[in-house]
Coordinates of C-alpha atoms in Angstrom, one line a residue:
M1 CA 0.0 0.0 0.0
A2 CA 1.1 3.6 -0.6
S3 CA 2.8 5.1 2.4
L4 CA 2.5 8.4 4.2
G5 CA 5.8 9.2 2.6
F6 CA 4.0 9.3 -0.7
L7 CA 1.5 11.8 0.7
F8 CA 4.3 14.0 1.9
F9 CA 6.1 13.6 -1.4
F10 CA 3.7 15.7 -3.3
L11 CA 2.4 17.8 -0.4
L12 CA 5.8 19.4 -0.2
P13 CA 5.4 21.1 -3.6
L14 CA 2.1 22.4 -2.4
I15 CA 3.7 24.0 0.6
L16 CA 6.6 25.5 -1.4
L17 CA 4.7 26.5 -4.6
E18 CA 2.5 29.6 -4.8
L19 CA -1.0 29.0 -6.3
S20 CA -0.6 31.7 -8.8
S21 CA 2.7 32.1 -10.8
S22 CA 3.7 34.7 -13.3
R23 CA 1.7 34.6 -16.5
S24 CA 3.4 34.0 -19.8
V25 CA 3.5 36.9 -22.2
M26 CA 2.5 34.5 -24.9
A27 CA -0.9 35.3 -26.3
A28 CA -3.7 32.9 -25.6
K29 CA -5.0 30.9 -28.6
T30 CA -8.3 30.4 -30.2
R31 CA -8.9 26.7 -30.8
H32 CA -11.3 25.8 -33.5
F33 CA -13.4 22.6 -33.8
K34 CA -15.9 21.6 -36.5
W35 CA -18.4 19.1 -35.2
D36 CA -21.3 17.2 -36.8
V37 CA -23.8 15.8 -34.4
E38 CA -25.7 12.7 -35.7
Y39 CA -27.0 9.3 -34.7
I40 CA -24.6 6.5 -35.3
H41 CA -24.6 2.7 -34.8
W42 CA -22.2 1.8 -31.9
S43 CA -21.6 -1.0 -29.4
P44 CA -20.8 0.7 -26.1
D45 CA -21.1 -2.6 -24.2
G46 CA -21.1 -5.3 -26.9
K47 CA -24.7 -4.8 -27.8
E48 CA -25.2 -2.6 -30.9
S49 CA -27.3 0.5 -30.3
V50 CA -28.1 3.8 -31.8
V51 CA -26.1 6.5 -30.0
M52 CA -25.6 10.2 -30.5
G53 CA -22.1 10.7 -31.8
I54 CA -19.9 13.6 -32.9
N55 CA -17.9 13.4 -36.1
G56 CA -18.8 9.7 -36.2
Q57 CA -17.4 8.8 -32.8
F58 CA -18.7 8.0 -29.3
P59 CA -18.0 9.5 -26.8
G60 CA -17.4 12.8 -28.5
P61 CA -13.9 14.2 -29.2
T62 CA -11.9 15.4 -26.2
I63 CA -11.2 19.1 -26.1
R64 CA -7.9 20.1 -24.7
A65 CA -7.1 23.8 -24.2
K66 CA -5.1 26.0 -21.9
A67 CA -6.4 28.5 -19.4
G68 CA -7.0 31.8 -21.1
D69 CA -7.7 30.2 -24.5
T70 CA -10.9 30.7 -26.5
V71 CA -12.7 27.6 -27.7
A72 CA -14.7 27.9 -30.9
V73 CA -17.0 25.0 -31.8
H74 CA -18.8 25.1 -35.1
L75 CA -21.6 22.7 -34.4
T76 CA -23.8 21.4 -37.2
N77 CA -27.0 19.5 -36.4
K78 CA -27.2 16.5 -38.6
L79 CA -30.1 14.9 -36.7
H80 CA -33.1 14.6 -39.0
T81 CA -36.0 15.4 -36.7
E82 CA -34.8 17.1 -33.5
G83 CA -32.9 20.1 -32.2
V84 CA -29.7 19.9 -30.2
V85 CA -27.6 22.0 -27.8
I86 CA -24.4 21.3 -25.9
H87 CA -23.6 22.5 -22.4
W88 CA -20.0 23.1 -21.4
H89 CA -20.2 21.7 -17.9
G90 CA -18.2 23.7 -15.4
I91 CA -17.2 26.5 -17.8
R92 CA -18.7 29.7 -16.3
Q93 CA -19.3 31.5 -19.6
I94 CA -18.2 34.9 -18.3
G95 CA -19.4 37.4 -20.9
T96 CA -20.9 34.7 -23.1
P97 CA -24.1 33.5 -21.4
W98 CA -25.7 32.5 -24.7
A99 CA -22.9 29.9 -25.2
D100 CA -23.9 28.0 -22.0
G101 CA -25.8 25.5 -24.2
T102 CA -29.1 25.2 -22.4
A103 CA -32.2 24.9 -24.6
A104 CA -35.0 27.4 -23.8
I105 CA -32.8 29.0 -21.1
S106 CA -29.7 30.5 -22.8
Q107 CA -30.5 29.7 -26.5
C108 CA -32.8 28.1 -29.0
A109 CA -32.3 24.5 -29.9
I110 CA -30.2 24.2 -33.0
N111 CA -32.5 22.9 -35.7
P112 CA -31.7 20.1 -38.1
G113 CA -29.3 21.3 -40.8
E114 CA -28.3 24.4 -38.9
T115 CA -24.9 25.4 -37.6
F116 CA -24.3 27.3 -34.4
L117 CA -21.0 28.8 -33.2
Y118 CA -20.2 28.2 -29.6
R119 CA -17.4 30.6 -28.8
F120 CA -16.2 31.0 -25.2
K121 CA -13.2 31.5 -23.0
V122 CA -11.9 28.8 -20.7
D123 CA -10.5 31.0 -17.9
K124 CA -9.6 28.4 -15.3
A125 CA -7.6 25.2 -15.5
G126 CA -9.4 22.0 -14.4
T127 CA -11.2 18.8 -15.4
Y128 CA -14.5 19.5 -17.2
F129 CA -16.8 17.8 -19.7
Y130 CA -19.6 18.7 -22.1
H131 CA -23.0 17.1 -22.8
G132 CA -26.3 17.5 -24.5
H133 CA -28.9 19.7 -22.6
Y134 CA -32.0 19.2 -24.7
G135 CA -34.5 16.6 -23.9
M136 CA -32.6 13.5 -22.7
Q137 CA -29.8 13.6 -25.2
R138 CA -27.2 13.1 -22.5
S139 CA -28.8 9.7 -21.9
A140 CA -28.5 9.1 -25.7
G141 CA -24.7 9.4 -25.4
L142 CA -24.1 13.1 -26.3
Y143 CA -21.0 13.8 -24.2
G144 CA -17.3 14.1 -24.1
S145 CA -14.3 15.4 -22.0
L146 CA -13.1 19.0 -21.8
I147 CA -9.6 19.4 -20.2
V148 CA -8.2 22.8 -19.5
E149 CA -4.5 22.8 -18.7
V150 CA -2.7 25.6 -16.8
G151 CA -1.6 28.5 -19.0
D152 CA 1.9 28.9 -20.4
G153 CA 4.3 29.9 -17.7
E154 CA 2.1 28.5 -14.9
K155 CA 2.4 25.3 -12.8
E156 CA 0.1 23.0 -11.1
P157 CA 0.6 22.9 -7.3
F158 CA 1.5 19.2 -7.4
H159 CA 3.9 17.0 -9.3
Y160 CA 3.0 14.0 -11.6
D161 CA 4.8 12.0 -14.3
G162 CA 1.8 11.1 -16.5
E163 CA -1.9 11.7 -16.9
F164 CA -5.0 9.7 -17.7
N165 CA -8.6 10.8 -18.2
L166 CA -11.7 8.7 -17.3
L167 CA -15.2 9.8 -18.3
L168 CA -17.8 7.7 -16.5
S169 CA -21.3 7.1 -17.7
D170 CA -24.2 4.7 -17.5
W171 CA -26.0 3.0 -20.4
W172 CA -29.5 1.6 -21.2
H173 CA -30.5 -0.6 -24.1
K174 CA -33.8 1.3 -24.2
G175 CA -33.4 4.4 -26.3
S176 CA -33.7 7.9 -24.8
H177 CA -36.8 8.8 -26.7
E178 CA -38.6 5.7 -25.3
Q179 CA -37.3 6.7 -21.8
E180 CA -38.8 10.2 -22.2
V181 CA -42.2 8.7 -23.1
D182 CA -42.0 6.3 -20.1
L183 CA -41.2 9.1 -17.7
S184 CA -44.0 11.3 -19.1
S185 CA -46.6 8.5 -18.9
N186 CA -49.5 8.1 -16.5
P187 CA -48.9 6.0 -14.6
L188 CA -45.1 6.5 -14.6
R189 CA -43.0 3.8 -16.2
W190 CA -39.7 4.1 -14.5
I191 CA -36.7 3.6 -16.7
G192 CA -35.1 1.1 -14.3
E193 CA -31.4 0.7 -13.6
P194 CA -28.8 0.9 -16.4
Q195 CA -27.7 -2.2 -18.1
T196 CA -24.0 -1.2 -18.1
L197 CA -21.5 1.2 -16.5
L198 CA -19.2 2.7 -19.1
I199 CA -15.6 3.9 -18.7
N200 CA -14.6 6.2 -21.6
G201 CA -17.7 4.9 -23.4
R202 CA -16.7 1.3 -23.0
G203 CA -18.4 -1.4 -20.9
Q204 CA -19.2 -5.1 -21.1
Y205 CA -22.8 -6.5 -21.0
N206 CA -23.6 -10.1 -19.9
C207 CA -20.0 -10.9 -19.3
S208 CA -17.2 -9.7 -17.0
L209 CA -13.5 -9.0 -17.3
A210 CA -13.3 -10.5 -13.8
A211 CA -15.6 -13.4 -14.4
Q212 CA -14.0 -15.7 -11.8
F213 CA -14.9 -13.2 -9.1
S214 CA -18.3 -11.9 -10.3
K215 CA -21.4 -12.1 -8.2
P216 CA -23.8 -13.1 -9.7
P217 CA -21.7 -15.3 -11.9
L218 CA -21.0 -13.9 -15.4
P219 CA -19.2 -15.5 -18.3
Q220 CA -15.7 -14.3 -19.1
C221 CA -15.6 -11.6 -21.7
K222 CA -13.9 -12.7 -24.9
L223 CA -12.6 -9.6 -26.6
R224 CA -10.9 -9.2 -29.9
G225 CA -8.7 -6.3 -30.9
G226 CA -10.4 -3.2 -32.1
E227 CA -13.8 -3.8 -30.7
Q228 CA -15.6 -0.6 -29.6
Y229 CA -16.5 -2.0 -26.2
A230 CA -13.0 -3.3 -25.3
P231 CA -11.7 -1.5 -22.2
Q232 CA -9.2 1.3 -22.5
I233 CA -6.3 0.1 -20.4
L234 CA -4.2 2.5 -18.4
R235 CA -0.5 1.6 -19.0
V236 CA 1.9 2.8 -16.3
R237 CA 5.5 2.4 -15.3
P238 CA 6.5 1.4 -11.8
N239 CA 7.4 4.0 -9.2
K240 CA 5.8 6.9 -10.9
I241 CA 3.1 9.4 -9.9
Y242 CA 0.1 9.6 -12.2
R243 CA -2.7 12.1 -12.4
L244 CA -6.1 10.6 -13.0
R245 CA -8.8 13.0 -14.2
I246 CA -12.3 11.7 -13.5
A247 CA -15.7 13.1 -14.5
S248 CA -19.1 11.6 -14.2
T249 CA -21.7 12.3 -16.9
T250 CA -24.1 9.5 -15.7
A251 CA -27.8 9.9 -16.3
L252 CA -28.8 8.3 -13.0
A253 CA -26.1 6.4 -11.2
S254 CA -23.9 7.7 -8.3
L255 CA -20.6 5.8 -8.4
N256 CA -17.8 4.6 -6.2
L257 CA -14.3 4.3 -7.8
A258 CA -11.3 2.4 -6.6
I259 CA -7.9 1.3 -7.9
G260 CA -7.0 -2.1 -6.5
G261 CA -4.1 -2.0 -4.1
H262 CA -3.4 1.8 -4.6
K263 CA -4.3 4.8 -2.4
M264 CA -5.7 7.8 -4.2
V265 CA -5.0 11.4 -3.2
V266 CA -7.7 13.9 -4.2
V267 CA -6.2 17.2 -5.4
E268 CA -8.9 18.9 -7.5
A269 CA -12.7 19.0 -7.5
D270 CA -14.8 20.6 -10.2
G271 CA -11.8 22.7 -11.5
N272 CA -10.7 23.9 -8.1
Y273 CA -7.7 22.8 -6.1
V274 CA -8.5 21.2 -2.7
Q275 CA -6.4 20.3 0.3
P276 CA -5.0 16.9 -0.6
F277 CA -6.4 13.9 1.2
S278 CA -5.9 10.2 0.9
V279 CA -8.6 7.6 0.3
Q280 CA -9.0 4.0 -0.6
D281 CA -12.1 4.7 -2.7
M282 CA -14.2 7.7 -3.6
D283 CA -17.8 8.5 -4.4
I284 CA -18.5 10.6 -7.5
Y285 CA -22.0 11.9 -8.4
S286 CA -23.4 12.9 -11.7
G287 CA -21.9 16.3 -12.7
E288 CA -18.8 16.1 -10.5
S289 CA -15.2 16.0 -11.6
Y290 CA -12.0 15.2 -9.7
S291 CA -8.3 14.8 -10.1
I292 CA -6.5 12.2 -8.0
L293 CA -2.8 11.3 -7.8
F294 CA -1.7 7.7 -7.3
K295 CA 1.8 6.2 -7.1
T296 CA 2.6 3.0 -8.9
D297 CA 4.4 1.5 -5.9
Q298 CA 2.8 -2.0 -5.9
D299 CA 4.2 -5.3 -7.1
P300 CA 5.4 -4.4 -10.7
T301 CA 4.9 -8.0 -11.9
K302 CA 1.2 -7.7 -11.5
N303 CA -1.7 -5.7 -13.0
Y304 CA -4.6 -4.2 -11.0
W305 CA -8.3 -3.5 -11.4
I306 CA -9.9 -0.1 -11.7
S307 CA -13.5 -0.5 -10.7
I308 CA -16.7 1.6 -10.5
N309 CA -19.8 0.5 -8.6
V310 CA -23.3 1.9 -8.1
R311 CA -23.9 3.9 -4.9
G312 CA -27.1 5.2 -3.4
R313 CA -29.4 2.8 -5.3
E314 CA -29.7 -0.9 -4.8
P315 CA -27.2 -2.2 -7.4
K316 CA -28.7 -4.1 -10.3
T317 CA -25.9 -3.1 -12.7
P318 CA -22.6 -5.0 -12.7
Q319 CA -19.5 -3.0 -11.8
G320 CA -17.5 -1.4 -14.6
L321 CA -13.9 -2.5 -14.9
T322 CA -10.7 -1.7 -16.7
L323 CA -7.0 -2.5 -16.0
L324 CA -4.1 -0.7 -14.6
N325 CA -1.3 -2.3 -16.6
Y326 CA 2.2 -2.2 -15.2
I327 CA 4.7 -2.1 -18.1
P328 CA 6.2 -4.4 -19.3
N329 CA 3.5 -6.9 -18.2
S330 CA 1.1 -8.1 -20.9
A331 CA -2.3 -6.2 -20.8
S332 CA -4.0 -9.6 -21.1
K333 CA -2.6 -10.6 -17.7
F334 CA -5.6 -10.3 -15.4
P335 CA -5.1 -9.5 -11.7
T336 CA -5.0 -12.4 -9.3
L337 CA -7.1 -10.7 -6.7
P338 CA -10.8 -9.7 -7.1
P339 CA -11.7 -6.1 -7.9
P340 CA -12.0 -3.8 -4.9
I341 CA -15.1 -4.4 -2.8
A342 CA -17.4 -1.4 -2.9
P343 CA -19.0 0.0 0.2
L344 CA -22.6 -1.1 0.7
W345 CA -24.9 0.9 -1.6
N346 CA -26.8 2.5 1.3
D347 CA -23.8 3.2 3.5
Y348 CA -24.4 6.9 3.5
N349 CA -22.0 7.5 6.4
H350 CA -19.2 6.3 4.1
S351 CA -20.4 8.8 1.4
K352 CA -20.7 11.7 3.9
S353 CA -17.2 11.0 5.3
F354 CA -15.8 11.5 1.8
S355 CA -17.7 14.7 1.2
N356 CA -16.7 16.1 4.6
K357 CA -13.0 15.7 3.8
I358 CA -13.1 18.1 0.9
F359 CA -11.7 21.6 1.8
A360 CA -10.3 24.4 -0.4
L361 CA -6.6 24.6 -0.8
M362 CA -4.9 27.3 1.2
G363 CA -5.0 30.6 -0.8
S364 CA -8.3 29.8 -2.5
P365 CA -11.0 32.5 -2.6
K366 CA -13.1 32.6 0.6
P367 CA -16.8 33.3 0.7
P368 CA -18.2 36.6 1.8
P369 CA -19.0 36.5 5.5
Q370 CA -22.6 37.3 5.2
N371 CA -25.4 36.7 2.7
H372 CA -27.9 39.2 1.3
R373 CA -30.6 36.6 0.5
R374 CA -31.3 33.1 1.5
I375 CA -33.4 30.7 -0.7
I376 CA -34.4 27.4 0.7
L377 CA -35.3 24.8 -2.0
L378 CA -37.4 21.8 -0.9
N379 CA -36.9 18.8 -3.1
T380 CA -40.1 16.6 -3.3
Q381 CA -41.7 14.0 -5.5
N382 CA -45.3 14.9 -6.4
K383 CA -48.3 14.3 -8.5
I384 CA -49.8 16.6 -11.1
D385 CA -53.1 15.4 -12.7
G386 CA -51.9 11.9 -11.9
Y387 CA -48.5 12.3 -13.4
T388 CA -45.4 11.7 -11.2
K389 CA -43.1 14.7 -11.1
W390 CA -40.4 16.2 -9.1
A391 CA -40.9 19.7 -7.6
I392 CA -39.0 22.5 -5.9
N393 CA -41.0 24.4 -3.3
N394 CA -44.0 22.7 -4.8
V395 CA -43.3 23.9 -8.4
S396 CA -42.3 21.5 -11.1
L397 CA -40.2 23.2 -13.8
V398 CA -41.4 23.4 -17.4
L399 CA -39.4 25.5 -19.8
P400 CA -40.9 28.2 -22.1
T401 CA -40.6 28.2 -25.9
T402 CA -38.6 31.4 -26.1
P403 CA -35.3 31.3 -24.1
Y404 CA -35.2 33.2 -20.9
L405 CA -32.0 35.1 -21.7
G406 CA -33.3 37.0 -24.7
S407 CA -36.8 37.2 -23.2
I408 CA -35.6 39.0 -20.1
R409 CA -33.0 41.1 -21.9
Y410 CA -35.5 42.5 -24.4
G411 CA -38.6 42.5 -22.2
I412 CA -40.5 39.8 -24.0
N413 CA -43.2 38.3 -21.8
A414 CA -42.5 34.6 -22.6
F415 CA -42.8 33.1 -19.1
D416 CA -44.6 33.5 -15.8
T417 CA -43.4 36.8 -14.2
K418 CA -44.6 35.7 -10.7
P419 CA -41.4 34.7 -8.9
P420 CA -41.2 31.2 -7.3
P421 CA -41.2 30.9 -3.5
D422 CA -38.0 31.4 -1.5
N423 CA -39.1 28.8 1.1
F424 CA -41.6 26.2 2.0
P425 CA -44.2 26.0 4.8
R426 CA -42.5 25.9 8.3
D427 CA -44.7 23.0 9.4
Y428 CA -43.7 20.7 6.5
D429 CA -42.2 17.5 7.9
V430 CA -39.4 16.4 5.6
L431 CA -39.1 13.0 7.3
K432 CA -42.7 11.9 6.4
Q433 CA -44.8 11.5 3.3
A434 CA -46.6 14.7 2.4
P435 CA -50.2 14.8 3.5
N436 CA -51.0 16.4 0.1
S437 CA -48.7 15.2 -2.7
N438 CA -50.3 17.5 -5.4
S439 CA -48.0 20.1 -7.1
T440 CA -48.2 22.6 -9.9
Y441 CA -46.2 23.4 -13.0
G442 CA -44.3 26.7 -13.3
N443 CA -41.6 28.5 -15.3
G444 CA -41.0 31.5 -13.1
V445 CA -37.5 32.9 -12.5
Y446 CA -35.6 33.8 -9.3
M447 CA -34.5 37.4 -10.1
L448 CA -31.3 37.9 -8.2
K449 CA -29.9 41.4 -7.5
F450 CA -26.5 41.8 -9.3
N451 CA -23.3 41.6 -7.2
T452 CA -25.0 40.2 -4.1
T453 CA -24.3 37.1 -2.0
I454 CA -26.9 34.3 -2.2
D455 CA -27.2 31.4 0.1
I456 CA -29.0 28.3 -1.2
I457 CA -30.2 25.6 1.2
L458 CA -31.0 22.4 -0.6
Q459 CA -33.5 20.5 1.6
N460 CA -34.2 16.9 0.9
A461 CA -37.5 15.2 1.9
N462 CA -39.4 12.0 1.8
A463 CA -40.5 11.0 -1.7
L464 CA -44.0 9.6 -2.5
A465 CA -43.2 6.2 -1.0
K466 CA -42.8 5.9 2.7
D467 CA -39.3 6.1 4.2
V468 CA -37.7 6.9 0.8
S469 CA -35.4 9.8 0.1
E470 CA -33.0 9.9 -2.8
I471 CA -29.5 11.3 -3.5
H472 CA -29.7 14.4 -5.6
P473 CA -26.5 16.0 -7.1
W474 CA -27.3 19.7 -7.9
H475 CA -25.4 21.6 -10.6
L476 CA -25.2 25.4 -11.0
H477 CA -24.5 26.9 -14.4
G478 CA -22.5 30.1 -14.7
H479 CA -20.9 29.9 -11.3
D480 CA -18.9 28.1 -8.8
F481 CA -20.3 28.1 -5.3
W482 CA -18.9 27.4 -1.8
V483 CA -20.2 24.3 -0.1
L484 CA -20.7 25.6 3.5
G485 CA -21.9 22.4 5.0
Y486 CA -24.2 19.4 5.2
G487 CA -26.7 18.4 7.8
E488 CA -29.3 15.8 8.9
G489 CA -33.0 16.4 8.9
K490 CA -34.7 19.7 8.5
F491 CA -32.5 22.8 8.2
S492 CA -33.0 25.4 11.0
E493 CA -31.4 28.8 11.9
K494 CA -29.2 27.1 14.5
D495 CA -27.5 25.2 11.7
V496 CA -26.0 28.5 10.4
K497 CA -23.4 28.3 13.3
K498 CA -22.1 25.1 11.7
F499 CA -21.2 26.7 8.4
N500 CA -17.6 26.5 7.3
L501 CA -16.5 30.0 6.3
K502 CA -12.8 29.2 6.8
N503 CA -12.0 26.9 3.9
P504 CA -15.2 25.7 2.2
P505 CA -14.5 24.0 -1.2
L506 CA -15.5 25.8 -4.4
R507 CA -17.7 23.5 -6.6
N508 CA -20.2 23.6 -9.4
T509 CA -22.0 20.4 -8.3
A510 CA -23.0 19.3 -4.8
V511 CA -25.0 16.4 -3.4
I512 CA -27.9 16.4 -0.9
F513 CA -28.1 13.2 1.0
P514 CA -31.4 11.4 1.9
F515 CA -33.4 13.3 4.5
G516 CA -30.7 16.0 4.8
W517 CA -29.7 19.4 3.7
T518 CA -26.7 21.1 1.9
A519 CA -25.8 24.8 2.2
L520 CA -24.2 26.7 -0.7
R521 CA -23.1 30.3 -1.2
F522 CA -22.3 32.2 -4.4
V523 CA -22.0 35.8 -5.6
T524 CA -24.2 37.0 -8.5
D525 CA -21.3 38.5 -10.5
N526 CA -22.0 36.9 -13.9
P527 CA -24.7 38.5 -16.0
G528 CA -27.0 36.0 -17.5
V529 CA -29.8 33.4 -16.9
W530 CA -28.5 30.2 -15.3
A531 CA -30.0 26.8 -14.7
F532 CA -29.7 25.2 -11.3
H533 CA -31.0 21.7 -11.3
C534 CA -30.6 18.1 -10.2
H535 CA -28.1 16.5 -12.6
I536 CA -29.9 13.2 -12.7
E537 CA -31.4 13.2 -16.2
P538 CA -34.8 11.7 -15.4
H539 CA -35.2 14.0 -12.4
L540 CA -34.6 17.1 -14.5
H541 CA -36.9 15.8 -17.2
M542 CA -39.6 15.4 -14.5
G543 CA -39.2 19.0 -13.3
M544 CA -36.4 19.1 -10.7
G545 CA -34.8 22.5 -11.3
V546 CA -35.0 26.3 -11.0
I547 CA -33.8 29.3 -13.0
F548 CA -31.7 32.2 -11.7
A549 CA -31.4 35.5 -13.5
E550 CA -28.8 38.2 -12.6
G551 CA -27.6 41.4 -14.3
V552 CA -29.3 40.5 -17.6
H553 CA -29.5 44.2 -18.6
L554 CA -25.7 44.1 -18.9
V555 CA -25.7 41.3 -21.5
K556 CA -24.8 42.5 -25.0
K557 CA -24.8 41.0 -28.5
I558 CA -27.0 38.0 -28.0
P559 CA -26.9 36.1 -31.3
K560 CA -30.2 36.1 -33.1
E561 CA -30.0 32.3 -33.4
A562 CA -30.2 32.1 -29.6
L563 CA -33.4 34.1 -29.5
A564 CA -35.6 33.5 -32.6
C565 CA -37.6 30.6 -31.4
G566 CA -41.0 30.3 -29.8
L567 CA -43.9 32.6 -31.0
T568 CA -42.8 35.6 -28.9
G569 CA -39.1 35.2 -30.0
K570 CA -40.0 35.0 -33.7
M571 CA -42.4 38.0 -33.4
F572 CA -39.7 40.0 -31.7
M573 CA -37.1 39.3 -34.3
S574 CA -39.6 40.0 -37.1
N575 CA -40.5 43.4 -35.6
K576 CA -36.8 44.2 -35.0
H577 CA -35.9 43.7 -38.6
N578 CA -39.1 45.4 -40.1

C-alpha cells in the first residue's frame, strides 16, 4: 500500500509553490473545432445500439485547451428530426451566457441542418466535460471530455509524471426517446437501472473481465482487438506518480471508484484545487469531476483492477472495470485478486465521510462572511393530474418556448413573471410523506440582484413512497459556489453556526443526501440566466430544477439564433428587422 511518505512527497510542492505564478507573455490561442452531431450505430457494451455521436465517434472528441484560450466549436446538427444544444459543464461562460448550451434557457435549440457557433473563453484550469442539454440527449450518449491545462508559464501545485482521463457514464439498451415517453406517462413507467456502466464509453454486457470473481456469476468476456467495447487500459510504469482526471456524466447512477491496491490522493474538484487527502475509494456523483494522484508502488509483476460501482441505489448493474497495466506486463494478464469491494450501496456514512474531507486549498478564494438573501429549496416528489413529477417548493419546472436570456434582456413576456417561492411552509415534515402530494407546473424565475451574495439551502425530503429519500446532485450553471456544510433532517437557523466559512470548497456540483440538507453560497457576479438543477437526467426531465437571472441588462450581443424561437421570440425578431 502507498505510504504516508507518498502523501508528503507531493504535499511538499504544495507548501513551497504559490498558487498563482507569473503569467506568460505568450498570447492565448483560439482553438477551432468543427463538429457534426448525428445518430450512429455503436456498441458501447457489446450490444449494438443507436447513439448520439460527434464526427462519427462516441464519446465525442476530447477538447484540450489552456487557461485563457478561446474555444470555438462550429456545431452542425445532422439529426433529421430534432434540435440539439451542448452544455460546457463547469465553464462559467463569463461574458458569453448565450454559449452555455441550455435549450430554452440560454439559447434556442439548433434545428436540423443548422450550424451554431459556440465561442467562449476557458478561464480556469481543471477537469470538465460537455454534454447535451436538450430533452434527454445526455442519456443518448451526447457527451465528451473537456480538459483545461494551466496557462503557459504557470504550474500545477503538485507534481506528476503522467496523466489519464476517465469519463464515467451509464448505459441503457432502451433508447432515450422511449425513456422520455416512459417518464412522461400516467402511470409513470420508471426507466429502471442501467444495463452497463461505461468507462470512456466502454463497458461489457452479460460478461465480466473478472468473471471468476463476479457475483452473480457472469461468463468471461472474450474480446478481440479493435472492438468498440474493449476496455481502454491504463498503461503505467513502476514507481511513478500519475494524475487521473475523473468526470461523471451519468444519467442516473452515483458511483464509487477504486484502484486495487493503490491509495488515491484527491487534489482537484470541479476545476478547483483542494487540500490533498488520501482515500482507498471515492464517491463521484453525476456532474462532478476530480483529479486524483496515485503512485505505482505495488508489485510491478502484476496488473490491478480499476472499478466503478453503483452507490445510493440498490445495485442491479454489474461493476464497470478496466485494467491498470504495469509495463512491461502483458495487458492480457488479469489481476490475481478480485476487484475492490465497494461500500454497501446505502452506507451513506461512508459517502458523507468522503464529502466532509473536501476543503479548499490554502490561498483559494473565501466566501463573503454574510449573505444578502437566502433561498431554501425543498426537493419533493409529487403528483400533477396523476403524473409523477419532481418539484421544488411545490413547483415543477417546465421551460418556455422562447429562451429566458433573450426574453428577459428584451422585455418579451414569454414566461410567468410571478417569482417562485423562497421557502416552503415551516410545518412541513421532511421525514414523512406529504399529506398532500399534489403540485403545480411553473416556469417563473428567481430574479437575483446583481453583485450580491446568495445562500441556497437544498433541503431533501421524503418522496412519494414511505421512508424513501434519494440522493440528488445539484449543478449550478454560470458559477462556482462554496459548499458551506451538510446536515441531517430539517435545516434550521441554529445550523448556520455550523457553516464552514474558513476553507469551504468551491464546486459547481454538490450532493444532498437522503433526509438531509446542503448549504451553498455564491456571488451574483456573472450577468446571464442560469439553470440550477438536479443532474440526474430523469429528475430534470420530471421538473427538478430552478432558474436564476442576474444582471441580464448588462448582457450584450445575444446572437439572433439564440433568440428567434417560440412565437414571442419570432415575433420580436420579425419586428426588430421590419
